Every structure is written in C-alpha cells, then in structure tokens.
Coordinates of C-alpha atoms in Angstrom, one line a residue:
Chain A
M25 CA 0.0 0.0 0.0
L26 CA 1.4 3.4 -1.0
P27 CA 2.0 5.8 1.9
T28 CA -0.5 8.8 2.0
V29 CA 1.2 12.2 1.5
T30 CA -0.6 15.0 2.9
Q31 CA 0.1 18.4 1.5
P32 CA -0.1 21.3 4.0
F33 CA -3.1 23.5 3.1
A34 CA -2.5 27.0 1.9
P35 CA -5.7 29.1 1.1
E36 CA -4.2 30.6 -2.0
V37 CA -4.1 27.3 -3.7
L38 CA -7.8 27.5 -4.3
W39 CA -7.3 30.7 -6.3
I40 CA -4.5 29.1 -8.2
W41 CA -6.8 26.3 -9.1
G42 CA -9.2 29.0 -10.5
G43 CA -6.4 30.6 -12.4
L44 CA -5.3 27.2 -13.8
A45 CA -9.0 26.7 -15.0
G46 CA -8.8 30.1 -16.7
Y47 CA -5.7 29.3 -18.4
I48 CA -7.0 25.8 -19.6
A49 CA -10.1 27.5 -21.1
S50 CA -8.0 30.1 -22.7
A51 CA -5.7 27.4 -24.2
V52 CA -8.7 25.4 -25.4
A53 CA -10.2 28.4 -27.1
S54 CA -6.9 29.3 -28.8
I55 CA -6.3 25.7 -30.0
R56 CA -10.0 25.8 -31.4
I57 CA -9.1 28.8 -33.5
R58 CA -5.8 27.4 -34.5
T59 CA -7.5 24.1 -35.8
G60 CA -10.3 25.9 -37.5
A61 CA -13.0 24.6 -35.0
A62 CA -13.7 28.2 -34.1
S63 CA -13.5 31.6 -35.9
R64 CA -11.0 34.4 -35.0
R65 CA -14.0 36.0 -33.4
A66 CA -13.4 33.7 -30.6
E67 CA -10.2 35.6 -29.8
G68 CA -12.4 37.7 -27.3
R69 CA -13.0 34.4 -25.4
V70 CA -9.2 33.6 -25.3
L71 CA -8.6 37.0 -23.8
G72 CA -11.5 37.1 -21.4
A73 CA -10.4 33.6 -20.0
L74 CA -6.8 35.0 -19.9
W75 CA -7.9 38.2 -17.9
F76 CA -10.1 36.0 -15.5
A77 CA -7.1 33.7 -14.8
V78 CA -4.8 36.7 -14.1
A79 CA -7.3 38.3 -11.9
L80 CA -7.7 35.1 -9.7
L81 CA -3.9 34.7 -9.6
A82 CA -3.6 38.3 -8.5
V83 CA -5.8 37.4 -5.5
A84 CA -3.5 34.4 -4.8
V85 CA -0.4 36.5 -5.0
T86 CA -1.9 39.1 -2.7
Q87 CA -3.2 36.6 -0.2
R88 CA 0.1 34.8 -0.1
W89 CA 1.9 38.1 0.4
L90 CA -0.3 39.2 3.3
R91 CA -0.3 35.8 5.0
V92 CA 3.4 35.1 4.9
G93 CA 4.6 38.7 5.2
H94 CA 7.0 38.8 2.2
G95 CA 6.7 38.9 -1.6
P96 CA 6.3 35.5 -3.4
F97 CA 9.9 35.1 -4.6
L98 CA 11.5 32.6 -2.0
T99 CA 10.2 29.0 -2.4
L100 CA 9.6 27.1 -5.6
F101 CA 5.9 27.5 -4.8
E102 CA 6.0 31.2 -4.6
V103 CA 8.4 31.7 -7.6
L104 CA 5.9 29.6 -9.7
L105 CA 2.9 31.5 -8.3
S106 CA 4.5 34.9 -9.1
N107 CA 5.5 33.6 -12.7
I108 CA 2.4 32.2 -13.8
F109 CA 0.7 35.6 -12.7
S110 CA 3.4 37.8 -14.3
L111 CA 3.7 35.6 -17.4
G112 CA -0.1 35.7 -17.8
L113 CA -0.4 39.4 -17.2
F114 CA 2.4 40.0 -19.8
Y115 CA 0.8 37.9 -22.3
A116 CA -2.7 39.2 -21.7
V117 CA -1.5 42.7 -22.4
A118 CA 0.5 41.6 -25.5
Y119 CA -2.4 39.5 -26.8
W120 CA -4.8 42.6 -26.2
R121 CA -2.5 45.2 -27.6
A122 CA -0.5 43.4 -30.3
P123 CA -2.8 41.0 -32.3
A124 CA 0.3 39.8 -34.2
V125 CA 1.3 37.6 -31.2
R126 CA -2.1 35.8 -31.1
P127 CA -1.0 32.8 -33.2
G128 CA 1.6 32.0 -30.6
A129 CA -1.2 31.4 -28.0
V130 CA -1.4 27.8 -28.8
I131 CA 2.1 27.4 -27.4
V132 CA 2.2 30.1 -24.7
L133 CA -1.1 29.2 -23.0
P134 CA -0.3 25.5 -22.6
V135 CA 3.0 26.4 -21.2
L136 CA 1.1 28.5 -18.6
V137 CA -1.2 25.5 -17.9
V138 CA 1.8 23.2 -17.4
L139 CA 3.5 25.8 -14.9
G140 CA 0.0 26.3 -13.2
A141 CA -0.3 22.5 -12.7
W142 CA 3.2 22.3 -11.4
N143 CA 2.4 25.0 -9.0
V144 CA -0.6 23.3 -7.3
T145 CA 1.6 20.1 -6.8
V146 CA 4.4 22.0 -5.0
S147 CA 4.6 22.2 -1.2
P148 CA 3.2 25.7 -0.2
V149 CA 5.2 25.7 3.1
P150 CA 6.5 29.3 3.3
G151 CA 10.3 29.9 3.8
S152 CA 12.0 32.5 5.9
L153 CA 13.0 35.7 4.2
P154 CA 16.7 36.1 4.5
A155 CA 17.7 39.5 6.0
T156 CA 19.7 40.1 2.7
Y157 CA 16.6 40.3 0.7
D158 CA 15.6 43.5 2.2
N159 CA 17.0 45.7 -0.7
P160 CA 15.4 47.9 -3.3
W161 CA 17.6 46.4 -5.9
L162 CA 15.8 43.2 -5.3
W163 CA 12.5 44.7 -6.7
V164 CA 14.3 46.0 -9.8
H165 CA 15.9 42.5 -10.2
V166 CA 12.6 40.7 -9.8
G167 CA 10.6 43.0 -11.9
T168 CA 13.0 43.0 -14.8
G169 CA 13.1 39.2 -14.6
K170 CA 9.4 39.0 -15.0
M171 CA 9.5 41.3 -17.9
F172 CA 12.3 39.3 -19.5
L173 CA 10.7 35.9 -19.1
G174 CA 7.2 37.4 -20.4
A175 CA 8.8 38.8 -23.6
C176 CA 10.9 35.7 -24.2
L177 CA 7.8 33.3 -23.6
T178 CA 5.8 35.6 -26.3
A179 CA 8.8 35.6 -28.7
A180 CA 9.1 31.7 -28.2
G181 CA 5.3 31.2 -28.9
L182 CA 5.6 32.8 -32.3
A183 CA 8.8 31.2 -33.0
G184 CA 7.2 27.8 -32.1
V185 CA 4.1 28.3 -34.5
L186 CA 6.5 29.7 -37.3
L187 CA 8.4 26.3 -36.9
M188 CA 5.1 24.4 -37.2
R189 CA 4.6 26.4 -40.4
G190 CA 1.5 27.9 -39.2
A191 CA 1.9 31.7 -38.3
G192 CA -1.1 33.0 -40.0
G193 CA -2.8 36.2 -38.6
P194 CA -2.3 39.8 -39.7
G195 CA 0.8 40.3 -41.9
G196 CA 1.6 36.6 -42.3
K197 CA 4.8 34.8 -41.8
R198 CA 7.1 37.8 -42.4
H199 CA 5.4 39.9 -40.0
A200 CA 5.3 37.1 -37.2
D201 CA 9.0 36.6 -37.6
V202 CA 9.7 40.4 -37.2
V203 CA 7.3 40.6 -34.1
A204 CA 8.9 37.5 -32.5
W205 CA 12.3 39.1 -32.9
R206 CA 11.1 42.5 -31.6
F207 CA 9.9 40.5 -28.4
M208 CA 13.3 38.8 -28.3
A209 CA 15.1 42.2 -28.5
L210 CA 12.8 43.4 -25.5
A211 CA 13.5 40.3 -23.6
F212 CA 17.3 40.9 -24.1
V213 CA 17.0 44.5 -22.9
F214 CA 15.2 43.3 -19.8
Q215 CA 17.6 40.6 -19.2
T216 CA 20.6 42.9 -19.3
L217 CA 18.8 45.1 -16.7
L218 CA 18.0 41.8 -14.7
I219 CA 21.7 41.1 -14.5
V220 CA 22.9 44.7 -13.8
A221 CA 20.2 44.9 -11.0
G222 CA 21.2 41.4 -9.7
A223 CA 24.8 42.5 -9.5
A224 CA 23.9 45.7 -7.6
W225 CA 21.8 43.7 -5.2
A226 CA 24.6 41.1 -4.7
R227 CA 27.1 43.8 -4.0
D228 CA 24.9 45.2 -1.2
A229 CA 23.9 41.8 0.1
W230 CA 27.1 39.9 0.0
G231 CA 29.8 42.5 -0.8
R232 CA 30.5 41.1 -4.3
F233 CA 28.8 42.0 -7.5
W234 CA 29.3 38.6 -9.1
G235 CA 30.1 35.3 -7.4
W236 CA 29.6 32.6 -10.3
D237 CA 27.0 31.0 -8.1
P238 CA 24.7 28.5 -10.4
L239 CA 22.0 31.0 -10.9
E240 CA 24.4 33.7 -11.9
T241 CA 26.3 31.4 -14.2
W242 CA 23.2 30.1 -16.0
S243 CA 21.8 33.6 -16.2
L244 CA 25.0 34.8 -18.0
I245 CA 25.1 31.8 -20.3
T246 CA 21.5 32.5 -21.3
W247 CA 22.4 36.1 -21.9
L248 CA 25.3 35.3 -24.0
I249 CA 23.2 32.8 -26.3
A250 CA 20.3 35.4 -26.5
G251 CA 22.9 38.1 -27.5
T252 CA 24.5 35.7 -30.0
A253 CA 21.1 34.8 -31.5
L254 CA 20.0 38.5 -31.9
H255 CA 23.4 39.4 -33.2
A256 CA 23.1 36.7 -35.9
R257 CA 19.5 37.6 -36.8
L258 CA 20.5 41.4 -37.3
T259 CA 23.8 41.0 -39.0
W260 CA 23.8 37.7 -40.8
K261 CA 21.4 36.1 -43.2
L262 CA 20.4 33.6 -40.5
P263 CA 18.2 30.9 -41.9
P264 CA 14.8 31.8 -40.3
A265 CA 14.3 28.3 -38.8
V266 CA 17.6 28.4 -37.1
G267 CA 16.8 31.8 -35.6
W268 CA 13.3 30.4 -34.4
W269 CA 15.0 27.5 -32.8
S270 CA 17.5 29.8 -31.2
I271 CA 14.5 31.8 -29.7
L272 CA 13.1 28.5 -28.3
V273 CA 16.6 27.5 -26.9
V274 CA 16.8 30.9 -25.1
L275 CA 13.4 30.2 -23.5
V276 CA 14.3 26.7 -22.5
L277 CA 17.5 28.0 -20.9
A278 CA 15.8 30.9 -19.1
V279 CA 13.0 28.6 -17.8
L280 CA 15.7 26.1 -16.5
T281 CA 17.6 29.0 -15.1
F282 CA 14.8 30.5 -13.2
L283 CA 12.8 27.4 -12.3
G284 CA 15.4 24.7 -12.3
V285 CA 18.8 25.9 -11.2
P286 CA 17.8 27.5 -7.9
F287 CA 15.4 24.7 -6.9
L288 CA 17.9 22.0 -7.2
S289 CA 18.5 23.4 -3.9
H290 CA 15.9 25.1 -1.6
A291 CA 16.2 28.8 -2.4
P292 CA 17.6 31.2 -5.1
H293 CA 21.3 31.8 -4.7
R294 CA 21.7 29.2 -2.3
G295 CA 24.8 29.0 -0.4
I296 CA 25.5 32.6 -0.1
I297 CA 22.4 33.9 1.7
Chain B
M29 CA 42.4 49.1 -42.4
R30 CA 42.2 45.6 -43.7
V31 CA 43.9 44.4 -40.4
L32 CA 41.3 46.3 -38.5
R33 CA 38.5 44.8 -40.6
L34 CA 39.8 41.4 -39.9
L35 CA 40.0 42.0 -36.2
G36 CA 36.6 43.5 -36.1
S37 CA 35.1 40.7 -38.2
L38 CA 31.6 39.5 -37.1
K39 CA 32.6 35.9 -37.7
L40 CA 35.2 36.4 -35.2
T41 CA 32.6 37.9 -32.7
F42 CA 30.6 34.6 -32.9
V43 CA 33.6 32.5 -32.5
L44 CA 34.6 34.4 -29.4
L45 CA 31.1 34.6 -28.0
A46 CA 30.8 30.8 -28.4
A47 CA 34.3 30.4 -26.7
V48 CA 33.3 32.6 -23.7
T49 CA 30.0 30.4 -23.4
A50 CA 32.0 27.3 -23.7
G51 CA 34.6 28.5 -21.3
I52 CA 31.9 29.3 -18.6
G53 CA 30.3 26.0 -19.3
A54 CA 33.6 24.1 -19.0
G55 CA 34.3 25.9 -15.7
Y56 CA 30.8 25.3 -14.3
V57 CA 29.9 21.8 -15.4
G58 CA 33.5 20.4 -15.8
G59 CA 35.0 22.1 -12.9
L60 CA 38.0 23.2 -14.9
D61 CA 39.8 26.4 -14.2
A62 CA 38.4 28.5 -17.0
R63 CA 39.9 31.9 -15.8
P64 CA 43.0 31.9 -18.2
L65 CA 40.8 31.0 -21.1
L66 CA 38.1 33.6 -20.2
T67 CA 40.6 36.5 -19.7
G68 CA 42.2 35.8 -23.1
V69 CA 38.9 35.5 -24.8
L70 CA 37.6 38.7 -23.2
A71 CA 40.7 40.5 -24.1
L72 CA 40.2 39.2 -27.9
L73 CA 36.6 40.3 -27.6
I74 CA 37.7 44.0 -26.5
V75 CA 40.1 44.0 -29.6
N76 CA 37.3 42.6 -31.8
L77 CA 34.8 45.3 -30.6
L78 CA 37.3 48.0 -31.0
G79 CA 37.9 46.8 -34.7
A80 CA 34.1 46.6 -35.4
I81 CA 33.4 50.1 -34.0
A82 CA 36.3 51.5 -36.1
T83 CA 35.2 49.8 -39.3
H84 CA 31.6 49.2 -39.3
P85 CA 29.6 52.2 -40.7
R86 CA 26.5 51.0 -38.9
F87 CA 27.9 52.3 -35.6
R88 CA 28.2 55.8 -37.0
R89 CA 24.6 55.7 -38.2
Q90 CA 23.2 54.4 -35.0
S91 CA 24.3 56.1 -32.0
A92 CA 22.4 54.1 -29.5
L93 CA 23.9 51.0 -30.8
L94 CA 27.3 52.6 -30.6
A95 CA 26.7 53.7 -27.0
F96 CA 25.6 50.1 -26.0
H97 CA 28.7 48.6 -27.5
L98 CA 30.9 51.3 -25.9
C99 CA 29.3 50.4 -22.6
L100 CA 30.1 46.7 -23.2
L101 CA 33.8 47.8 -23.9
A102 CA 33.9 49.8 -20.9
A103 CA 32.4 47.1 -18.7
M104 CA 35.0 44.6 -19.8
V105 CA 37.8 47.2 -19.2
L106 CA 36.3 48.1 -15.8
V107 CA 36.1 44.4 -14.7
A108 CA 39.8 44.0 -15.7
V109 CA 40.9 47.1 -14.0
G110 CA 38.8 46.4 -10.9
D111 CA 40.4 42.9 -10.6
L112 CA 43.7 44.5 -10.4
L113 CA 42.8 47.1 -7.8
R114 CA 40.6 44.8 -5.8
L115 CA 41.0 43.9 -2.1
E116 CA 38.9 41.1 -0.4
G117 CA 39.4 39.9 3.1
R118 CA 38.0 39.2 6.5
L119 CA 38.2 40.9 9.8
E120 CA 37.1 40.1 13.2
L121 CA 36.8 42.8 15.8
A122 CA 36.0 42.5 19.6
N123 CA 33.6 44.7 21.4
G124 CA 35.4 48.1 21.9
Q125 CA 38.3 47.1 19.6
A126 CA 39.5 49.7 17.1
F127 CA 40.2 48.8 13.5
E128 CA 43.8 48.2 12.6
P129 CA 44.9 47.2 8.9
E130 CA 47.0 44.3 10.2
L131 CA 43.7 42.7 11.4
V132 CA 42.5 42.2 8.0
Q133 CA 43.0 38.6 6.7
I134 CA 43.4 39.1 3.0
T135 CA 41.9 36.5 0.7
N136 CA 42.2 38.2 -2.6
R137 CA 44.6 41.1 -3.5
G138 CA 44.8 42.8 -6.9
A139 CA 48.3 43.4 -8.3
W140 CA 47.8 47.1 -8.3
F141 CA 46.3 47.4 -4.7
S142 CA 48.2 49.6 -2.3
D143 CA 48.4 48.5 1.4
A144 CA 48.7 52.4 2.3
A145 CA 45.0 52.8 1.3
L146 CA 43.8 50.8 4.4
E147 CA 45.8 53.2 6.8
A148 CA 43.1 55.8 6.4
V149 CA 40.4 53.6 7.6
A150 CA 39.2 54.2 11.3
F151 CA 36.5 52.9 13.3
R152 CA 35.7 51.2 16.6
Q153 CA 33.4 48.1 17.2
G154 CA 30.4 48.7 19.5
R155 CA 27.4 46.8 20.3
F156 CA 25.6 44.4 17.8
T157 CA 22.3 42.6 17.9
V158 CA 21.2 39.7 15.8
D159 CA 17.4 38.8 15.6
Y160 CA 16.6 35.1 15.4
A161 CA 13.3 33.5 14.3
P162 CA 12.3 30.1 15.9
G163 CA 14.5 27.4 14.7
L164 CA 17.7 29.6 14.9
V165 CA 16.9 31.2 11.6
R166 CA 19.0 34.4 11.5
R167 CA 17.1 37.6 10.7
A168 CA 18.3 41.2 10.8
M169 CA 21.6 42.0 12.2
R170 CA 22.8 45.5 13.4
S171 CA 26.2 46.6 14.4
W172 CA 27.0 49.9 15.9
V173 CA 30.5 51.2 14.9
D174 CA 32.0 54.6 16.1
V175 CA 33.4 55.9 13.0
S176 CA 35.2 58.8 14.8
P177 CA 37.2 56.7 17.4
G178 CA 39.7 59.4 18.3
G179 CA 37.0 62.1 18.6
E180 CA 35.5 63.7 21.7
H181 CA 32.2 62.3 21.1
P182 CA 31.4 59.0 19.5
D183 CA 29.9 59.2 16.0
R184 CA 27.9 56.0 15.7
Q185 CA 26.8 54.3 12.6
I186 CA 24.7 51.2 12.1
V187 CA 26.0 48.6 9.8
G188 CA 23.6 45.9 8.7
D189 CA 22.8 43.1 6.3
T190 CA 22.5 45.2 3.3
Q191 CA 24.0 48.4 4.7
P192 CA 27.9 48.3 4.8
L193 CA 30.2 50.7 6.4
V194 CA 31.9 52.6 3.6
Q195 CA 35.3 54.3 4.3
Q196 CA 37.9 55.4 1.9
G197 CA 36.2 53.2 -0.8
F198 CA 36.4 50.1 1.5
R199 CA 33.2 48.5 2.2
F200 CA 32.7 46.4 5.6
Y201 CA 29.9 44.0 5.6
T202 CA 28.6 42.3 8.6
T203 CA 28.8 38.5 8.3
S204 CA 26.8 35.6 10.1
N205 CA 30.3 35.0 11.6
K206 CA 30.2 36.5 15.1
G207 CA 30.5 35.0 18.5
L208 CA 31.9 35.0 22.0
A209 CA 35.4 35.9 23.2
A210 CA 37.3 35.6 26.3
L211 CA 38.9 38.8 27.7
V212 CA 42.3 37.9 29.0
S213 CA 45.4 39.7 30.1
W214 CA 48.9 38.3 30.1
V215 CA 51.4 39.3 32.9
P216 CA 54.9 38.1 32.0
V217 CA 57.4 37.3 34.5
R218 CA 59.2 40.4 33.4
G219 CA 57.9 43.2 31.2
R220 CA 54.5 44.9 30.7
A221 CA 51.1 43.2 31.0
Q222 CA 49.0 42.9 27.8
I223 CA 45.3 42.6 27.4
G224 CA 43.5 41.0 24.6
T225 CA 40.6 38.7 23.5
V226 CA 40.6 35.1 22.3
H227 CA 37.9 34.6 19.8
F228 CA 35.9 31.4 19.9
P229 CA 34.1 29.8 16.9
S230 CA 30.9 31.5 15.6
W231 CA 27.9 31.4 17.9
P232 CA 25.2 29.9 18.0
L233 CA 26.3 28.0 15.0
H234 CA 29.0 26.2 16.9
D235 CA 27.7 26.7 20.4
W236 CA 28.6 23.0 21.0
K237 CA 32.3 23.6 20.5
Q238 CA 33.4 26.8 21.9
V239 CA 37.1 25.9 21.8
N240 CA 40.3 27.6 20.5
E241 CA 44.0 27.1 20.8
W242 CA 46.2 30.0 21.9
T243 CA 49.8 30.4 22.4
S244 CA 50.5 32.9 25.1
P245 CA 53.3 35.7 24.6
G246 CA 55.3 33.6 27.0
G247 CA 55.3 30.6 24.6
D248 CA 52.7 28.4 26.5
A249 CA 50.5 26.5 24.1
L250 CA 47.0 26.5 25.5
V251 CA 43.7 24.9 24.6
L252 CA 40.8 27.2 25.8
E253 CA 37.2 26.2 26.1
L254 CA 34.4 28.5 27.0
V255 CA 31.4 27.4 29.0
P256 CA 29.2 30.5 28.6
A257 CA 26.2 30.9 30.9
L258 CA 23.9 31.5 28.0
D259 CA 20.6 29.8 27.7
L260 CA 19.8 28.9 24.0
A261 CA 16.2 28.0 23.2
P262 CA 16.3 27.1 19.5
G263 CA 12.4 26.9 19.4
E264 CA 11.8 30.4 20.4
A265 CA 12.6 33.7 18.7
F266 CA 15.2 35.8 20.4
T267 CA 17.7 38.6 20.0
F268 CA 21.4 38.1 20.6
D269 CA 22.6 41.3 22.0
S270 CA 26.3 41.7 22.5
E271 CA 25.8 44.1 25.5
R272 CA 23.6 41.5 27.3
V273 CA 26.1 38.7 27.1
P274 CA 26.7 37.8 30.9
A275 CA 30.3 38.0 31.8
A276 CA 30.0 35.1 34.2
G277 CA 31.3 32.4 31.9
E278 CA 33.7 29.7 32.7
L279 CA 37.0 29.3 31.0
R280 CA 38.7 25.7 31.0
V281 CA 42.4 25.9 30.2
S282 CA 44.4 22.8 29.1
H283 CA 48.1 23.0 28.9
A284 CA 51.2 20.9 29.1
H285 CA 51.2 20.8 32.9
G286 CA 47.5 20.2 33.6
D287 CA 44.0 21.6 33.3
A288 CA 42.4 24.5 35.1
S289 CA 39.0 26.1 35.3
L290 CA 38.8 29.9 35.5
L291 CA 35.9 32.1 36.6
P292 CA 36.0 35.9 35.9
G293 CA 38.8 37.5 37.8
Q294 CA 40.8 34.4 38.4
M295 CA 44.3 33.7 37.4
L296 CA 46.4 30.8 36.2
R297 CA 50.1 30.6 36.7
L298 CA 52.1 29.3 33.7
P299 CA 55.9 28.9 33.1
G300 CA 56.0 32.0 30.9
G301 CA 53.8 34.3 33.2
R302 CA 50.2 34.6 34.4
M303 CA 47.1 34.6 32.6
V304 CA 44.1 36.4 34.1
F305 CA 40.6 35.7 32.8
H306 CA 38.5 38.8 33.0
G307 CA 35.2 37.6 31.5
L308 CA 33.3 37.1 28.4
T309 CA 32.9 39.6 25.5
T310 CA 31.9 39.3 21.9
W311 CA 33.4 39.6 18.4
M312 CA 31.9 40.5 15.1
G313 CA 33.2 39.2 11.8
Y314 CA 33.2 41.6 8.6
R315 CA 34.0 41.0 5.0
V316 CA 36.2 43.8 3.6
V317 CA 35.8 44.6 -0.1
Y318 CA 37.6 47.3 -2.1
D319 CA 36.9 47.8 -5.7
P320 CA 36.7 51.6 -6.9
T321 CA 35.4 50.4 -10.2
L322 CA 32.0 49.3 -9.0
P323 CA 30.1 52.5 -9.2
W324 CA 31.3 53.1 -12.8
L325 CA 30.5 49.5 -13.7
L326 CA 26.9 49.9 -12.3
A327 CA 26.6 53.2 -14.2
T328 CA 28.0 51.6 -17.4
G329 CA 25.5 48.6 -17.1
I330 CA 22.5 50.8 -16.7
V331 CA 23.4 53.2 -19.6
G332 CA 24.3 50.2 -21.8
A333 CA 20.9 48.6 -21.1
L334 CA 19.0 51.9 -21.7
A335 CA 21.0 52.5 -24.9
L336 CA 20.0 49.0 -26.1
G337 CA 16.5 49.8 -25.3
W338 CA 16.6 53.0 -27.2
H339 CA 18.2 51.3 -30.1
F340 CA 15.3 48.7 -30.3
M341 CA 12.7 51.3 -29.7
G342 CA 13.7 52.8 -33.0
S343 CA 13.0 49.6 -34.7
L344 CA 9.5 49.1 -33.3
S345 CA 7.9 49.4 -36.6
P346 CA 8.0 45.8 -38.4
D347 CA 9.0 47.6 -41.6
A348 CA 12.1 49.2 -39.7
R349 CA 15.3 48.7 -41.6
L350 CA 16.8 46.9 -38.6
W351 CA 14.8 43.7 -39.3
R352 CA 15.1 43.6 -43.0
A353 CA 18.1 41.2 -43.1
A354 CA 16.0 38.1 -43.2
D355 CA 13.3 39.5 -45.5
R356 CA 15.3 38.3 -48.6
D357 CA 14.9 34.7 -47.3
P358 CA 12.1 32.9 -49.1
A359 CA 11.2 31.0 -46.2
V360 CA 10.2 34.1 -44.4
R361 CA 8.6 35.9 -47.3
A362 CA 6.4 32.9 -47.9

C-alpha cells in the first residue's frame, strides 16, 4: 500500500486552481481557433479567460503576500505562483494590444497551464526571508526578470508556430517573424537590466557583484546565447528556422535558469544567503 | 584598415562569444579553471569590438547601438581594472576594539592594490544585535560602529545586512560570523602586561564547540574552552545582544602541565607568566571589499541597457530597416 502524503493546506491554492482553470479555458479556445474549430472572433474568449485567470492569480499572490509577510519570490511554490501571474499578465497585455502575437497563444497558454499544474503540486510551506533580501535592488531585479521571461515566452510562442509552419494572422509569416524578434529584443534588454540589478543587489547583500553561483552562471550563459542569437539575426542572413530554434533555446535555458537551477537546492542563490 | 576589418570581423565575434560560453560551461560543469581562457577570450573580444566600432559604418549611423557597444567595452575594461585594484578580506573585531589594517586577513589582492589605502580607515566596534526566528533562523543584524574613534564624542553608525560601512572606498559588511570571546590579560614574569581577546567559533552555530587554541606571549600552548552561561532556546525567537552577554562564563584551560577552570577575575600561573581571565565579551566578523570601479560598472551597465532599449525602440515598426536582413529569405517571405 502506498503511503499517504498530505500536503499542508494554503488558502491561496484555491485561487491558483481557479487561475489554472482560466488558463485551460483560454488554451482550449486558442487551439480551437488554430485548428479551425472556431473563428477568429473567438479571440475575445481567449482574452476573457486569460484576464479571468490573471485576476484570480492576483488574488492568490496578494493573499500569499499578506499571509506570509513577504513577496512571493522565495520558495519554488512562490516563484511559480508569481511567474504564472506575471507571465499571464504580460501575455494578456500583449495579446490585447499586439494582435500579431495571437497565433503564438497555442504554445504560450499550454506552457502556462503546465506551470500552473506544477504550482498546485508543489509544497506551499513558506520559507523564511533572509535579511539580505531587504533591498530595493531586489525589486528591480525581480521586476526586470518577470518582464524578460514574459517577452521571451511571447517570442517563443511565435517562433514555435513559425516552426510548425502555421503563423497566420495579420501580416503573415514575415510579420510574425519580425514581431517574434522584437519581443526577443525586448527580452534581451530586460535580461541585461536583470543582470545589472542582480549584481547591484549582490554587492549590497554579499559584498560582491558577481560570485559565479549557479543562478548567476546560467543567467550569464542565457544572456550570451540570447545576445548571439540577436546578433546573428541582425547581422547575418540567418536561416529563419535556425533563428526560431534559437529563440526556443533561449526560453528553455531561461526557464531552467529561473525554475530549475535555484530549486535543485531550496532557495535562489543558495549557499550565499 | 584591412587588419582592422579582420579584427572587427563579425565571424570572429561569434567564435569568441561561443568560446566565452564554452569557457563558462567548462568551468561550471567540468570544474575546470576557465579563468585564463576567459581572460584571453575577453581580451580578444575587446580588440574585436574596437575593430568593429572602427570599421563598421552602422555604428556611425546608429548612435544608441554605438553607445551600447561602448558600454560593453567599458564594462570589460572596468572588470579587468577592478580585478587589479581589488582587495577582499575578512576581519574580526572584539567589542570596543579599534580597526587596524593588520587585523584584515586578505583573501584576494589585486596586483595594483596599495596597502597604504587601508591606513586611512578608522572605526571602533560597538554593540551588535542579531534577531533570530524560531529554529535559529537568522534575521536582521545591526552592528554599531564609532566612525570617529579618536574624537571627543562617538559618531555611531549602524552597519547591517545590506548596509555596509563605507570608508575610503572600503566596504565592511557584517557576516553571520560572530560570537563570544574571552577577555584575558597576560602578565609576563618580566615586562609589561598585555590585554586582549581570544575569539571562539561562531555562535550560536558552533555553540557546542566553543574551543580555541592560543599560544601565550610567554610561549605556552593552551587549549581554551568556554562554558558560557547563555541559555539557548532554539524553538523560540530571540535577539542576541552583545551587550547582554553575561560576563560570568567559565574558561577551561588545558596546557602541558595540567588543566584548570577559571571564573572571571581568576588567574592561572604558567611557566611563561600569568594569565588572568576577566570575563566574556563578543566579536563581530566583517567581510572587507575594495573595488573603486564598481560604481562606474553599475553606471555602465544601466546606460548600456538603456541605450540598447533606445536602439530597439527605433525599430518598433515591423518595416524598420533593422529587421530587414531576413526578408530576402524566401522561407520568411512565404
């Protein structure tokens, strides 16, 4: 007989389930549009479900913050929660204001569903905020990180559908390619600021601006690969498919860096807190 | 010009960027010492970037792009210069003790660092407090230092987890390394008495082994063990206050001729002289860092990122020239 594992209850998990349901509804609607089962007019339903999910996740983030007394950026549960909220918010705004990104929803929204499903399976036990986290640079670091991941995911969504030979929408393939790279450029700018702000925080917190810890190292590797990909796109006749693959590689590295590397241990920048 | 073009070649840029990435990967995953490789490749990247800026007309047309690459160049130069000027070290100061350059244990010294720079630093250690959450989880730390130790009135400054003491460009950070010390004086058979402290391992992390070795000025090798009268309740939140440490600890001394147990005020006779135990005090551990390039590096990073943002802002239109490189490709035009 298998042992029964009881997960400690956290009230914000209920809101996360609601947000996850919103993402699932949004993803299903986008796939129906993509497969021709629904017309483009159903894009309103995609956006509506997306906003619904983001609103519920905003409640979850707020409740968590008030309950544990610090921002949601310490444990894997909190990092996942803040990311499914910020990624959803970023993508909702992009979907609303930039119709060219909409074909990518068939990739972006399932990714959000997977992250949300992961979130509800992770222990919600709160951690203790290290004293070194009480620093204004941390907010810049986290904020730019969210913008980086949001722009990167949006770019990767378009790159993915371009690779599947299916970037329809206004302007066609050429426009989708340019929009994907514009979001990649935006991601690179925020990633640069993320590293600069992280270095400034590290200097105040630990007396060094760079320490080659796993998170810093993988973050730099991701930045170098993103920079190389952008450089190649802007200066060479890079085969488009190679460029789209490179965008996907950057996203995978970024997700591993943000959600993998720090949680092979228990907290971001483990070992130097 | 041809040499410059070769040095500023974009193909070389890609090779060098790949080498940097591979070097970092080899250092991280393979555990190899990639520092010489990275230093060499970064030096080549500086040359490559200089060549590119000198020969590529695009940099003259797009000032934001030029600004970003100049910032990259400046950042690489600043990191190299910072490495040469840098000092990193550790320092332990007992309660009431004044800073002296000799107390700094240097862990990393740049080739251009001058020891004379430390002479101008002056402060004296005062009280410190450390908050603990239940389970001995360290929270906020505050250390009071008098930054005018020779003055008539103390000029106290609080140093904390993210608030270093900055003097003459040196930054002193509190660390989780702090603890208890025995205040002892040594009275030699002939000559003047000296007073000082023997620091014990970090407390409360090592509260179970408050032991240290000390060789007296008279040449007696001693093992000192502190039995502090401190109640530690790991399940409760508490604040460790250096001024509330009870002086009434017990000091056990082992030496070649036997063992002894001293209470505050008691004395031990040894072949080289007499050791008097005055009681318990505390010590605070600091991390010392000196790198005058850091503010410039931060400014360079921010300006570089903003310049890059400005450059891409100019290309927000999908028809902008910036993105046209791939347009000729039929796979994209389709």
